[in-house]
Coordinates of C-alpha atoms in Angstrom, one line a residue:
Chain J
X362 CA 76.9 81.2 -14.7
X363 CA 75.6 84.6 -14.8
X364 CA 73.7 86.7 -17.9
X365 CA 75.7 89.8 -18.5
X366 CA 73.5 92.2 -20.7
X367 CA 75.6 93.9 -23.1
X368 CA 74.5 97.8 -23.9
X369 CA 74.9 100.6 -26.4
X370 CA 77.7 102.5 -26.0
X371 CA 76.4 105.1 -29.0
X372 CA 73.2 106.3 -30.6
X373 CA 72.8 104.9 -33.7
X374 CA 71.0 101.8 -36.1
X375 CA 71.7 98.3 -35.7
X376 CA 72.8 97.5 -38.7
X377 CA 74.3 93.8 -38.6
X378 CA 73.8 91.4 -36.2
X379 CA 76.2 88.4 -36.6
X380 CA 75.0 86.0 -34.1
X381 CA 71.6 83.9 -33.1
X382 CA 70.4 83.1 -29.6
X383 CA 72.2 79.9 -28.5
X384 CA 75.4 80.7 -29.9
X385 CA 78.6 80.2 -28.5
X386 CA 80.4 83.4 -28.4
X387 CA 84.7 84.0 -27.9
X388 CA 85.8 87.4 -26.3
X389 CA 86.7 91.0 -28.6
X390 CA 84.7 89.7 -31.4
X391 CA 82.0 91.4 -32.9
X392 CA 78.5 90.6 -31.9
X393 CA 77.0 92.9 -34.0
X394 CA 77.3 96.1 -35.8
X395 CA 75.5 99.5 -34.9
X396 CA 76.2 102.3 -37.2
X397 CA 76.3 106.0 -36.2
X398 CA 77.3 108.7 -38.4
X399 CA 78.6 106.7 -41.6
X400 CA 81.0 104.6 -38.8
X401 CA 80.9 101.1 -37.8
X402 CA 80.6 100.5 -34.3
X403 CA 80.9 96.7 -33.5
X404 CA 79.7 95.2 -30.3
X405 CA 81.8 93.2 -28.7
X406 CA 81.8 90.6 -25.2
X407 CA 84.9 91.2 -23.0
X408 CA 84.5 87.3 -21.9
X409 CA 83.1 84.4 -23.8
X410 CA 79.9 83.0 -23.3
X411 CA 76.9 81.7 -24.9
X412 CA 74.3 84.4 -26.6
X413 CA 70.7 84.0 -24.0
X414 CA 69.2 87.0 -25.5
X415 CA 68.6 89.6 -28.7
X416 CA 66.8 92.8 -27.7
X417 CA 67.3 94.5 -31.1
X418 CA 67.1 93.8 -35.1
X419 CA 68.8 95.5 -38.1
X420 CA 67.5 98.5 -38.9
X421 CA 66.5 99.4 -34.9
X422 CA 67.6 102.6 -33.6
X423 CA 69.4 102.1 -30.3
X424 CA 70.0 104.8 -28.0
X425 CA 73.3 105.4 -25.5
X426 CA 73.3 102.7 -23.1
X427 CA 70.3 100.8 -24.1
X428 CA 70.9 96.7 -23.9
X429 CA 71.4 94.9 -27.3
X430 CA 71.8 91.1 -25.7
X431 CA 72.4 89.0 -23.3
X432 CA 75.5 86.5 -22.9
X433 CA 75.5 83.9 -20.5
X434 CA 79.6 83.4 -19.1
Chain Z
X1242 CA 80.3 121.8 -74.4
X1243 CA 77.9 124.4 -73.3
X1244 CA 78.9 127.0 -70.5
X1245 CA 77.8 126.0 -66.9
X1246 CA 75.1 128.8 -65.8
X1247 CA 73.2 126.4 -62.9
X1248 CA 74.9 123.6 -60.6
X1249 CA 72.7 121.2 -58.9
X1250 CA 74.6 120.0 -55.7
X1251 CA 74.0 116.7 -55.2
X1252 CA 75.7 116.6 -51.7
X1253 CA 75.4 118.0 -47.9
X1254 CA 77.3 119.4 -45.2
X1255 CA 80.4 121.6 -45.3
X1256 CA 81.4 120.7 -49.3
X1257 CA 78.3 121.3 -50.5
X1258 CA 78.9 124.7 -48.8
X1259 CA 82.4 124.7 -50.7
X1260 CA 80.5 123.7 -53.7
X1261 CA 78.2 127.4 -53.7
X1262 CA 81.0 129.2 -52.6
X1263 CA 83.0 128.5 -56.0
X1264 CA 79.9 128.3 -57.9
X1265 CA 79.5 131.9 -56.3
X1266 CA 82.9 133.0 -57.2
X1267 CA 82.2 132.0 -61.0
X1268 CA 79.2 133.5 -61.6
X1269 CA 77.0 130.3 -61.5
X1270 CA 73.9 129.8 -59.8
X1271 CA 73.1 126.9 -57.2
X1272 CA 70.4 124.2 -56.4
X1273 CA 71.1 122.3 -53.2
X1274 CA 69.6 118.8 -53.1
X1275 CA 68.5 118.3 -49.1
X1276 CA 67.2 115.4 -47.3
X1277 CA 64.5 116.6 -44.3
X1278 CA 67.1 116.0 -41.6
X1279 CA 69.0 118.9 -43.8
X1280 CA 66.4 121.1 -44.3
X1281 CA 67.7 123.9 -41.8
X1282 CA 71.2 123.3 -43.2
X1283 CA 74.0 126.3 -44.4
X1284 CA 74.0 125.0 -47.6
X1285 CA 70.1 125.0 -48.0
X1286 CA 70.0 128.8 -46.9
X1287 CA 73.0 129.8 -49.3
X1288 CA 71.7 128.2 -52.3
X1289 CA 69.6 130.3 -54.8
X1290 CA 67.4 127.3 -54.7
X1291 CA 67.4 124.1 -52.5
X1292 CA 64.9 121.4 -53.2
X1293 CA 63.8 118.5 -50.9
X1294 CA 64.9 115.4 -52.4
X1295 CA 63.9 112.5 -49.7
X1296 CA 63.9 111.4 -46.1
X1297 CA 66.6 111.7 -43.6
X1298 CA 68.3 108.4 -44.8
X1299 CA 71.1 108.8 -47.8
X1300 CA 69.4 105.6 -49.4
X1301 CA 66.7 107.5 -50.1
X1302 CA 68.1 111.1 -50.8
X1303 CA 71.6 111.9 -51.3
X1304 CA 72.1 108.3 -52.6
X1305 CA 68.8 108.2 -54.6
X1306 CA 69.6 108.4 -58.4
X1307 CA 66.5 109.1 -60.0
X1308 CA 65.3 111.4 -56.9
X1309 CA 68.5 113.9 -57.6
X1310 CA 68.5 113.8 -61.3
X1311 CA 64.4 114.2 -61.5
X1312 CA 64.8 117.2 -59.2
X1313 CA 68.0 119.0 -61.2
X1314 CA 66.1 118.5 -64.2
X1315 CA 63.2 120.3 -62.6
X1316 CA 65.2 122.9 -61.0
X1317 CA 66.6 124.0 -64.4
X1318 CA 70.1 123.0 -63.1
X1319 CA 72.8 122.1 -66.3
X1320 CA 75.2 120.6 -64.5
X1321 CA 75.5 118.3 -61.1
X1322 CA 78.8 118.2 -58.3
X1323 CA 78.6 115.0 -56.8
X1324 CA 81.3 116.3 -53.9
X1325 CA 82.2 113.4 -51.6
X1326 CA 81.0 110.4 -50.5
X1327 CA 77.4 109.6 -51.5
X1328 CA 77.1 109.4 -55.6
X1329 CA 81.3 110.9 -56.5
X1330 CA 82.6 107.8 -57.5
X1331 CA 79.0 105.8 -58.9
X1332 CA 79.7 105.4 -62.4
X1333 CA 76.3 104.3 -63.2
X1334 CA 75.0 108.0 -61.8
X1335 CA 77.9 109.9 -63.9
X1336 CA 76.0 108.2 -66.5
X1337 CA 73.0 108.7 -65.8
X1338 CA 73.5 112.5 -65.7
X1339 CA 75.2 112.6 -69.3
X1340 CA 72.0 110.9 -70.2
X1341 CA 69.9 113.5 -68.4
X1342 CA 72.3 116.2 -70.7
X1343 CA 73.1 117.2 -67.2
X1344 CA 76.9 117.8 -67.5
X1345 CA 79.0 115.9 -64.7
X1346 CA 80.9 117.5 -62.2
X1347 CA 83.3 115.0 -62.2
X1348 CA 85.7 112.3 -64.2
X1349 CA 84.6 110.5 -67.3
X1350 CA 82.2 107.4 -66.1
X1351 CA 84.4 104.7 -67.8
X1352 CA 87.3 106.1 -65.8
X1353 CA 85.2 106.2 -62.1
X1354 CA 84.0 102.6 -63.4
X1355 CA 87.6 101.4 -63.8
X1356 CA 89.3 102.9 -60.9
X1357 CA 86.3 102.1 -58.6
X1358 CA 87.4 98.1 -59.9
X1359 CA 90.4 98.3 -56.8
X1360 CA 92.2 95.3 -58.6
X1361 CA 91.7 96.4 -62.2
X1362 CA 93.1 100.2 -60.8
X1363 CA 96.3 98.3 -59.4
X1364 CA 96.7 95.9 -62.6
X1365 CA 96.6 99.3 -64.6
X1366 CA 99.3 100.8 -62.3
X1367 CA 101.6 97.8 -62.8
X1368 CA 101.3 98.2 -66.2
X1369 CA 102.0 102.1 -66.4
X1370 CA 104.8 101.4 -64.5
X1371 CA 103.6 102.6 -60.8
X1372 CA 105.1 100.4 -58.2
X1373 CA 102.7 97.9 -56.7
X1374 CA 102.9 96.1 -53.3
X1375 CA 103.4 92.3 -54.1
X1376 CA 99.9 90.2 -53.9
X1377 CA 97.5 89.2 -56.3
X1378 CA 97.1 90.6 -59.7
X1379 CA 93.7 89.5 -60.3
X1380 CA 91.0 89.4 -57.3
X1381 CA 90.9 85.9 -56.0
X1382 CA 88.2 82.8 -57.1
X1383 CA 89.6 80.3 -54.8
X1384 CA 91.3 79.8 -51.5
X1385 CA 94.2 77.6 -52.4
X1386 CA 94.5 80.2 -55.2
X1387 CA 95.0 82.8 -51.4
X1388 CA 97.1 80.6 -49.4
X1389 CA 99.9 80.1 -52.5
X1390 CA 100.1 83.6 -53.2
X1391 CA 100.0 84.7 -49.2
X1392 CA 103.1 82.1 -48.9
X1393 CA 105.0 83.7 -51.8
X1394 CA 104.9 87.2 -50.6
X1395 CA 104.8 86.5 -46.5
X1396 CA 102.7 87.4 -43.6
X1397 CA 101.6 89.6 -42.9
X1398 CA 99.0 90.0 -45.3
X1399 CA 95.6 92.3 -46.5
X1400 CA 92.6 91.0 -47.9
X1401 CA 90.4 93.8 -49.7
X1402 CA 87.6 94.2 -51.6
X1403 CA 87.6 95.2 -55.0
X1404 CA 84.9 97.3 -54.7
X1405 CA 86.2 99.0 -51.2
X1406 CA 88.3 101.6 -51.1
X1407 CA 89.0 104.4 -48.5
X1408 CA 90.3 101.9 -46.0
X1409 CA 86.7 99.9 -46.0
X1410 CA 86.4 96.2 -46.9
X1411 CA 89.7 95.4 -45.8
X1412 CA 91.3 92.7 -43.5
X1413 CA 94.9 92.2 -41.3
X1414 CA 95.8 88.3 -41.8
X1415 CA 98.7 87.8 -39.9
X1416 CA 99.3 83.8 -39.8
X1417 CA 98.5 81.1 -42.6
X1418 CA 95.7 79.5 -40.3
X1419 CA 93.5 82.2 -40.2
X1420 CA 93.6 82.8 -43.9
X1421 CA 91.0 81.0 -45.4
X1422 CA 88.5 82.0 -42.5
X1423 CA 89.7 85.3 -43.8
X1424 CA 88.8 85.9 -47.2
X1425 CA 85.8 84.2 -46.8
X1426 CA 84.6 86.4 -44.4
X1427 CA 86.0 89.1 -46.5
X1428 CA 84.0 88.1 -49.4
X1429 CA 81.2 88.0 -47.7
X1430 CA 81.5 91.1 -46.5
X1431 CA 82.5 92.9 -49.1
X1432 CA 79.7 91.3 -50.7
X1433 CA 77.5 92.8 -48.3
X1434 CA 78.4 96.2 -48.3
X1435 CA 79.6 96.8 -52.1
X1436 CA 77.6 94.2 -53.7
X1437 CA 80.5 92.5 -55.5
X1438 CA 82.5 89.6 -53.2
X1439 CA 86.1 90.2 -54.9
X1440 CA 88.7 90.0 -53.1
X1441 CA 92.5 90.6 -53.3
X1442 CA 95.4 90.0 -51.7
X1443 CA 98.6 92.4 -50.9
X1444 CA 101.6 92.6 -48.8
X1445 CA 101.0 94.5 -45.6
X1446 CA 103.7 96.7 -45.3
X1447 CA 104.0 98.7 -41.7
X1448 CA 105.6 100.9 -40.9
X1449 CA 104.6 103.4 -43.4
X1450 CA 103.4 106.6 -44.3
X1451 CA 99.9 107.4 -46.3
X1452 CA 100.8 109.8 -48.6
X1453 CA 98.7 110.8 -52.1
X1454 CA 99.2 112.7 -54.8
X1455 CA 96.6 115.6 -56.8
X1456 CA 96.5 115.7 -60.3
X1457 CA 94.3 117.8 -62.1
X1458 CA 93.4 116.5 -66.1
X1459 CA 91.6 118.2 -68.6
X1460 CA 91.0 115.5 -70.7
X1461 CA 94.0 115.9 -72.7
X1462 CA 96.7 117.1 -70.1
X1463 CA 97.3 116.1 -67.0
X1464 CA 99.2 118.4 -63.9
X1465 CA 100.0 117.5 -60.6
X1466 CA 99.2 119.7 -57.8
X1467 CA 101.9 118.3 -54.9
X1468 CA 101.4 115.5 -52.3
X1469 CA 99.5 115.3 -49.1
X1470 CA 100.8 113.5 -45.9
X1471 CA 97.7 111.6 -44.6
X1472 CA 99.3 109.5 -42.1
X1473 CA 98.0 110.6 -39.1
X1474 CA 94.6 108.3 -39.2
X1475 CA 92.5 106.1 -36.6
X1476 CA 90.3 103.1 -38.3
X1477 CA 91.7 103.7 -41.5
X1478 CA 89.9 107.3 -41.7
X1479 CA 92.0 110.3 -42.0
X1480 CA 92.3 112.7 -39.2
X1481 CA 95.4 115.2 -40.3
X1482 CA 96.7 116.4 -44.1
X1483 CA 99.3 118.2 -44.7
X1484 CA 102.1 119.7 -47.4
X1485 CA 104.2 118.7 -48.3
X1486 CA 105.1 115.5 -46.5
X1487 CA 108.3 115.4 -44.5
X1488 CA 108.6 111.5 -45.5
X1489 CA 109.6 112.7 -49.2
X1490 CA 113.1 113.7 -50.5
X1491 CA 113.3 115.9 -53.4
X1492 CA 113.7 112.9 -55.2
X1493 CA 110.9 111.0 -54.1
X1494 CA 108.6 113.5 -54.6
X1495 CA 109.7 113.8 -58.4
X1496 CA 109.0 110.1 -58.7
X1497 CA 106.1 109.7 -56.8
X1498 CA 103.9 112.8 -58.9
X1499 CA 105.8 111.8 -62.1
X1500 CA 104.2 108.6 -61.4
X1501 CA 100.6 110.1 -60.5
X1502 CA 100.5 112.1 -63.4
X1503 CA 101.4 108.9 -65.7
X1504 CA 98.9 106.7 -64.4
X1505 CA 96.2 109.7 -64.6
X1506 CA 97.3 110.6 -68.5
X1507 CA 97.0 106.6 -69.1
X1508 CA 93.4 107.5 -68.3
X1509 CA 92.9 110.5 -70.0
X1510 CA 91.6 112.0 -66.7
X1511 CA 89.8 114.5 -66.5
X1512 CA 88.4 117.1 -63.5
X1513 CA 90.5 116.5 -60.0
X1514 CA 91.4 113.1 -58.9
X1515 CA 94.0 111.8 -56.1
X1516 CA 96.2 108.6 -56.4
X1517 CA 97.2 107.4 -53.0
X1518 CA 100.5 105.9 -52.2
X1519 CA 102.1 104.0 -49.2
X1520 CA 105.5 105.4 -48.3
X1521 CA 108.0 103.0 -47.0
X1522 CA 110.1 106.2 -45.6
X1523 CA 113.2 103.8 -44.7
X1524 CA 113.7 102.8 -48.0
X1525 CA 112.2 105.3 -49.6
X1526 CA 110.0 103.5 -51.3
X1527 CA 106.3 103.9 -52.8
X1528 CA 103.4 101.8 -53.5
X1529 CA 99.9 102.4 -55.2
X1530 CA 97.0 102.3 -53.2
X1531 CA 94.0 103.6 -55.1
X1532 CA 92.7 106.2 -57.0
X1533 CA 90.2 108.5 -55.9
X1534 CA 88.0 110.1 -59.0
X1535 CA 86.5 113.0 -57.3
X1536 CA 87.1 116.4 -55.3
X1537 CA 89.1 115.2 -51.5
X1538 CA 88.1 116.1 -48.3
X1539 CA 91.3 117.6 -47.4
X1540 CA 91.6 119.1 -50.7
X1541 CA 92.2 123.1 -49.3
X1542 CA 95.8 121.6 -47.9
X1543 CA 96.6 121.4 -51.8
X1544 CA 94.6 124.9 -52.9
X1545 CA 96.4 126.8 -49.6
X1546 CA 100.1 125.7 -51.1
X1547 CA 99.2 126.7 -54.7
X1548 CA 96.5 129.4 -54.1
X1549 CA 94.5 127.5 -56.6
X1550 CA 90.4 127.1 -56.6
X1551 CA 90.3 123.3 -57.1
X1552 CA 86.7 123.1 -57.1
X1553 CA 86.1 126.0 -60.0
X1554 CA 89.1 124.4 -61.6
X1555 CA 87.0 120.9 -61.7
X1556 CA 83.6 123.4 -63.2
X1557 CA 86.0 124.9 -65.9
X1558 CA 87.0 121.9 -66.7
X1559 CA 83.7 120.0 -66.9
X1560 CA 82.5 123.5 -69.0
X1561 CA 84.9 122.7 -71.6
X1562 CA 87.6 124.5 -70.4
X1563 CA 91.5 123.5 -71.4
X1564 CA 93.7 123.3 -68.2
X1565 CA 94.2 127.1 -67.7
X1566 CA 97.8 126.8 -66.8
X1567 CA 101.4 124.3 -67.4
X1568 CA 103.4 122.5 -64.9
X1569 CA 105.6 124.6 -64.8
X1570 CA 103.8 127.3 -63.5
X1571 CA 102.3 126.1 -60.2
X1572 CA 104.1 127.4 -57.1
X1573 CA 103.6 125.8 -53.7
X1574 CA 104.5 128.2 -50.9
X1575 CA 104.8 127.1 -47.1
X1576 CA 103.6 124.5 -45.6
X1577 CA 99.5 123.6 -44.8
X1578 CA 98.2 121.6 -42.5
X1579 CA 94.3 120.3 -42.0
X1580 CA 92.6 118.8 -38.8
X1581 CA 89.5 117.2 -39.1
X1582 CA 86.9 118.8 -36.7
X1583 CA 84.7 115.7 -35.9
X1584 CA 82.1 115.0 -33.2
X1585 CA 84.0 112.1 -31.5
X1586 CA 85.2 111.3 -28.3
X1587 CA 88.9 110.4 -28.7
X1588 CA 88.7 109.3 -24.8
X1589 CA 86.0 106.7 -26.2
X1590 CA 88.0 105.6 -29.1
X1591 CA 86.9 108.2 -31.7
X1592 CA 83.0 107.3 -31.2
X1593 CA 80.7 109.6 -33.0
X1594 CA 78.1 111.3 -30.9
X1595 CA 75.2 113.3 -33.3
X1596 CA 73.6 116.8 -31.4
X1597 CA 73.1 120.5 -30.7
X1598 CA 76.2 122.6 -31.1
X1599 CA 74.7 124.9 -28.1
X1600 CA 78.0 127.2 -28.8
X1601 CA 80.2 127.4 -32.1
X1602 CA 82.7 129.9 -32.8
X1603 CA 85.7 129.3 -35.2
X1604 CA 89.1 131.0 -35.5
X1605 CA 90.0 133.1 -38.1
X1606 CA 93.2 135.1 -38.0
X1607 CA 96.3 135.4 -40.2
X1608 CA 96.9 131.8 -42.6
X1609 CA 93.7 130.3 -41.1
X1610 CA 90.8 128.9 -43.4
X1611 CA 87.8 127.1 -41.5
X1612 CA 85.3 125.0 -44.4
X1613 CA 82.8 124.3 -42.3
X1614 CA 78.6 124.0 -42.5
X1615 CA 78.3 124.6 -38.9
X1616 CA 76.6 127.2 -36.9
X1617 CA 75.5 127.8 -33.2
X1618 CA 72.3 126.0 -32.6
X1619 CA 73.4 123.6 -35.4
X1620 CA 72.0 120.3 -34.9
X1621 CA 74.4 116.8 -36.1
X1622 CA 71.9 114.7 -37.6
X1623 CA 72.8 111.0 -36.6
X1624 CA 72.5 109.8 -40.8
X1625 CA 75.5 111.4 -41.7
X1626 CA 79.3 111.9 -41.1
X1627 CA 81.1 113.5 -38.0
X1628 CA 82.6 116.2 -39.5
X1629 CA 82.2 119.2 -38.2
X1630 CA 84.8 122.1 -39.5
X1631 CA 88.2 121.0 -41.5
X1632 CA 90.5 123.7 -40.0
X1633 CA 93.1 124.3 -42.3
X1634 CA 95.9 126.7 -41.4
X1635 CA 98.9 128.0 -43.7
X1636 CA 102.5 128.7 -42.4
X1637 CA 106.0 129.9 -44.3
X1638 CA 107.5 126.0 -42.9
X1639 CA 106.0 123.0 -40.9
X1640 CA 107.0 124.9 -37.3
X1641 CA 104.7 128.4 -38.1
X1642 CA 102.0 126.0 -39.6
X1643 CA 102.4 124.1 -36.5
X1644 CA 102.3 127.0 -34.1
X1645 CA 99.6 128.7 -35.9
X1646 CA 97.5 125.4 -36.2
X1647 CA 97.8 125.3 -31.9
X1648 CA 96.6 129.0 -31.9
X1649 CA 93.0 128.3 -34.1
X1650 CA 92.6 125.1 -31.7
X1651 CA 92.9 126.9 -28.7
X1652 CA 90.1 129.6 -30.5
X1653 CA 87.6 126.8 -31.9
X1654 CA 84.6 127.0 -29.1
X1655 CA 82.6 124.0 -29.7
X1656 CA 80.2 123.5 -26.9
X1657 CA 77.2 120.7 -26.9
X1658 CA 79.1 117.6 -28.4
X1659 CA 82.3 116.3 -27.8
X1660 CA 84.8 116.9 -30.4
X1661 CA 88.4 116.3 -31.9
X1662 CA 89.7 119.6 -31.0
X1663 CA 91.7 119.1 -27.7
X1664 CA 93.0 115.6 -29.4
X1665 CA 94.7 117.6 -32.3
X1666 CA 95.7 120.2 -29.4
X1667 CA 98.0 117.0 -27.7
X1668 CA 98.9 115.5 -31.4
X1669 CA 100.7 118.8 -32.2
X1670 CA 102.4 119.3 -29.1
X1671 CA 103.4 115.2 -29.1
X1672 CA 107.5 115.2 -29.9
X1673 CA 107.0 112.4 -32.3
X1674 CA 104.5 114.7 -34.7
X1675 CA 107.0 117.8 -34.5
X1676 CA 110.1 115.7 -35.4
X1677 CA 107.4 113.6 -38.3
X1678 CA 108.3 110.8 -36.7
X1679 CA 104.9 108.8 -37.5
X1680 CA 103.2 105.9 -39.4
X1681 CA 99.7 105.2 -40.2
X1682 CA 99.3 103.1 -37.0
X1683 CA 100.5 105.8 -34.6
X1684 CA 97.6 107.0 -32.8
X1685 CA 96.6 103.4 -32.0
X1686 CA 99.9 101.7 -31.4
X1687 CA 101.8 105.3 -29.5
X1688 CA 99.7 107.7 -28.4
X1689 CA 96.7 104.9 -27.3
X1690 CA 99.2 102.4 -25.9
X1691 CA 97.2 101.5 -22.8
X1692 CA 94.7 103.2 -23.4
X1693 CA 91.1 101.1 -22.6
X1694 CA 90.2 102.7 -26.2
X1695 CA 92.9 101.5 -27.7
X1696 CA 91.5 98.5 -29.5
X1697 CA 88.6 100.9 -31.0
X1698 CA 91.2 102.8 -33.0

């Protein structure tokens, strides 16, 4: 069991955030949404796991490579 | 109607440039609405007036009803261009400004209110006697209500929102189990973003081409103005236009604007509007999309084949002005092609990146046109879209269009962000895009295959 933090890979707001600390998570599916220049950027875990940790809320900005949350696999 | 003599522009970036330019041309003075992220904007220096109308975030600027109209009132302004995006197709705002005596820029409101309904545009089509793709008529109140008419027509399926459009609010279903998880989280999307949850159902058809029609109404009269090959897309955003579309025969084409201009006449349109159209090129079939009540993007494609102002022609119009010319007399010459200019990484799946264009220098040249807002020093605010510079070029057939759309790329200088430029460079070099042999899921499913972006596109 490791915690894999998962980052930023934009600038931009958070601007959903589909999931709560405990959940159990599946692989490629959004986590949460950032938004960066009119676009939808979803977050995504390459493996499935179980969410440990939120750093962000909607409406925070993010910057490139900053962590969002935390998965445990 | 009383003459135009002062357009507010209720809009940003490089249309709001286009906006001043034909305002410009016509004699009409210009107030640009600007947000403070835009206050060091080209269209805020080219305006005879600009006036601050919010904060950096559209909410509270360019979307910001009362904020805009208060300020054109102000300003002295007559009449308000909505452009793209932001307020164009927000009924409630058309109507606001005829309330304000602020002429509209734009269609009638009860027509933007209709055809911004998704399902209530395509129960309209059927009824004109535009081909719809099999699905629901109505937008869906339950799931069983889904799942019978999914069965009837096949998987795979979409599930969009009424209130979408543009390729937003809308889901691939591709087996009966996942269908109810589906349109519930469609709805509730859709709920989220639009503020209505209807949904409705239609056959997904693939492979096919995006292709859309311009027709320009008066109120009275409607003309069309050609098609526009859109096909060449990544999320369901548009990244090359051109004319006319190599999926069309001569027939086709007569069918597919004969139809545009009857379901716009149903309407009485009036101003410019687009109807959008999937092209099953095999079988040479069409189907209605959407339409679009307001000034296009890639609307130059369309003025560079007719050598026709389509954004004074949508003024005139909203002055009073009859259609100044018949059917029959519109010419298209050549062929025109558009790339969009964005600041994305392609190798990152088309991510937006907002900065400082540290260098910019467009092409220019024989059949080139660049629209663009941008400047050296310019900075990308992260609130708004991508674009950057629509480079549209013009050619006497698809090959010199080609060849002279490869020259401007390898002329556009963009330094400080990354950008679309050397993506179009490989698109129009790929054999598949020179023969036309393409569908809307291309870039994804051909020139991504394998790509570790791929599943971004």
């Amino acid at each position: 069991m490791a915690d894999t933090t998962i980052c930023s890979e934009i600038a931009g707001t958070v601007w959903k955030v589909f999931v709560e600390v405990g959940d159990a998570v599946e692989a490629d599916v959004p986590l949460l949404l950032l938004e960066s220049m009119k676009m939808e950027i979803p977050v995504v875990s390459s493996d499935p796991g179980v969410v440990v940790e939120i750093f962000v809320a909607v409406g925070d900005s993010v910057a490139q490579g900053s962590p969002v949350l935390s998965i445990r696999c | 109607m009383p003459k135009i003599r002062r357009v507010f522009v209720a809009n940003r970036g490089e249309i709001a440039v286009r906006i001043i330019r034909a305002c410009r041309d016509l004699g009409i003075q210009t107030v640009q609405a600007y947000s403070e992220a835009d206050a060091n904007s080209l269209p805020v220096r080219l305006a005879d007036e600009a006036v601050c109308v919010g904060v950096a975030a559209s909410k509270h600027s360019y979307l910001n009803h009362a904020a805009l109209i208060g300020a054109a009132k102000a300003s002295g302004a007559d009449a308000i261009h909505p452009g793209y995006g932001f307020l164009s197709e927000n009924a409630d705002f058309a109507e606001l400004c005829e309330a304000a005596e602020l002429v509209y820029i734009g269609a009638q409101s009860s027509v933007i209110r209709l055809m911004g309904d998704k399902a209530a545009a395509r129960r309209l089509a059927a009824e004109t006697g535009v081909p719809i793709s099999h699905g629901s008529e109505d937008p869906l109140d339950n799931p069983e209500r889904a799942a019978e008419i999914a069965n009837r027509i096949g998987y795979p399926i979409l599930v969009k929102a009424a209130a979408g459009g543009g390729g937003r609010g809308m889901r691939i279903v591709t087996t009966a189990a996942d269908l109810r998880d589906s349109v519930e989280r469609a709805s509730m999307e859709a709920a989220a973003a639009f503020g209505s949850g209807a949904v409705y159902i239609e056959k997904y058809l693939h492979p096919v081409r995006h292709v859309e029609v311009q027709v320009l109404g008066d109120g009275k009269r409607v003309v069309h103005l050609g098609e526009r090959d859109c096909t060449i897309q990544r999320r369901h955003q548009k990244l090359v236009e051109e004319s006319p579309s190599s999926a069309l025969t001569p027939g086709l084409r007569r069918r597919i604007t004969e139809s545009a201009v009857a379901l716009a006449s149903r309407v009485g349109y009036r101003s410019a509007g687009t109807i959008e159209y999937i092209v099953d090129e095999a079988r040479q079939e069409f189907f209605f999309i959407e339409m679009n009540t307001r000034i296009q993007v890639e609307h130059p494609v369309t003025e560079m084949l007719t050598g026709l102002d389509l954004v004074a022609l949508q003024i005139r119009i909203a002055a009073g002005e009859p259609l100044p010319f018949e059917q029959s007399q519109i010419r298209f010459t050549g062929h025109a092609i558009e790339c969009r200019i964005n600041a994305e990484d392609p190798e990152r799946g088309f991510l937006p990146q907002p900065g400082t264009l540290t260098e910019y220098s467009a092409p220019s040249g024989p059949g080139v046109r660049v629209d663009s807002h941008a400047f050296p020093g310019y900075s990308l605010p992260p609130q708004y879209d991508s674009l950057i510079a629509k480079l549209i070029v013009l050619g006497t057939d698809r090959e010199e269009a080609r060849a002279r759309m490869q020259r401007a790329l390898r002329e556009f200088h963009i330094v400080g962000v990354p950008t679309t430029v050397k993506f179009h460079q490989r698109l129009m070099a790929e054999p598949d895009f020179v023969t036309g042999n393409v569908h809307t899921r291309y870039l994804k499913d051909t020139m991504w295959a394998g790509h570790p972006a791929q599943k971004m596109l």
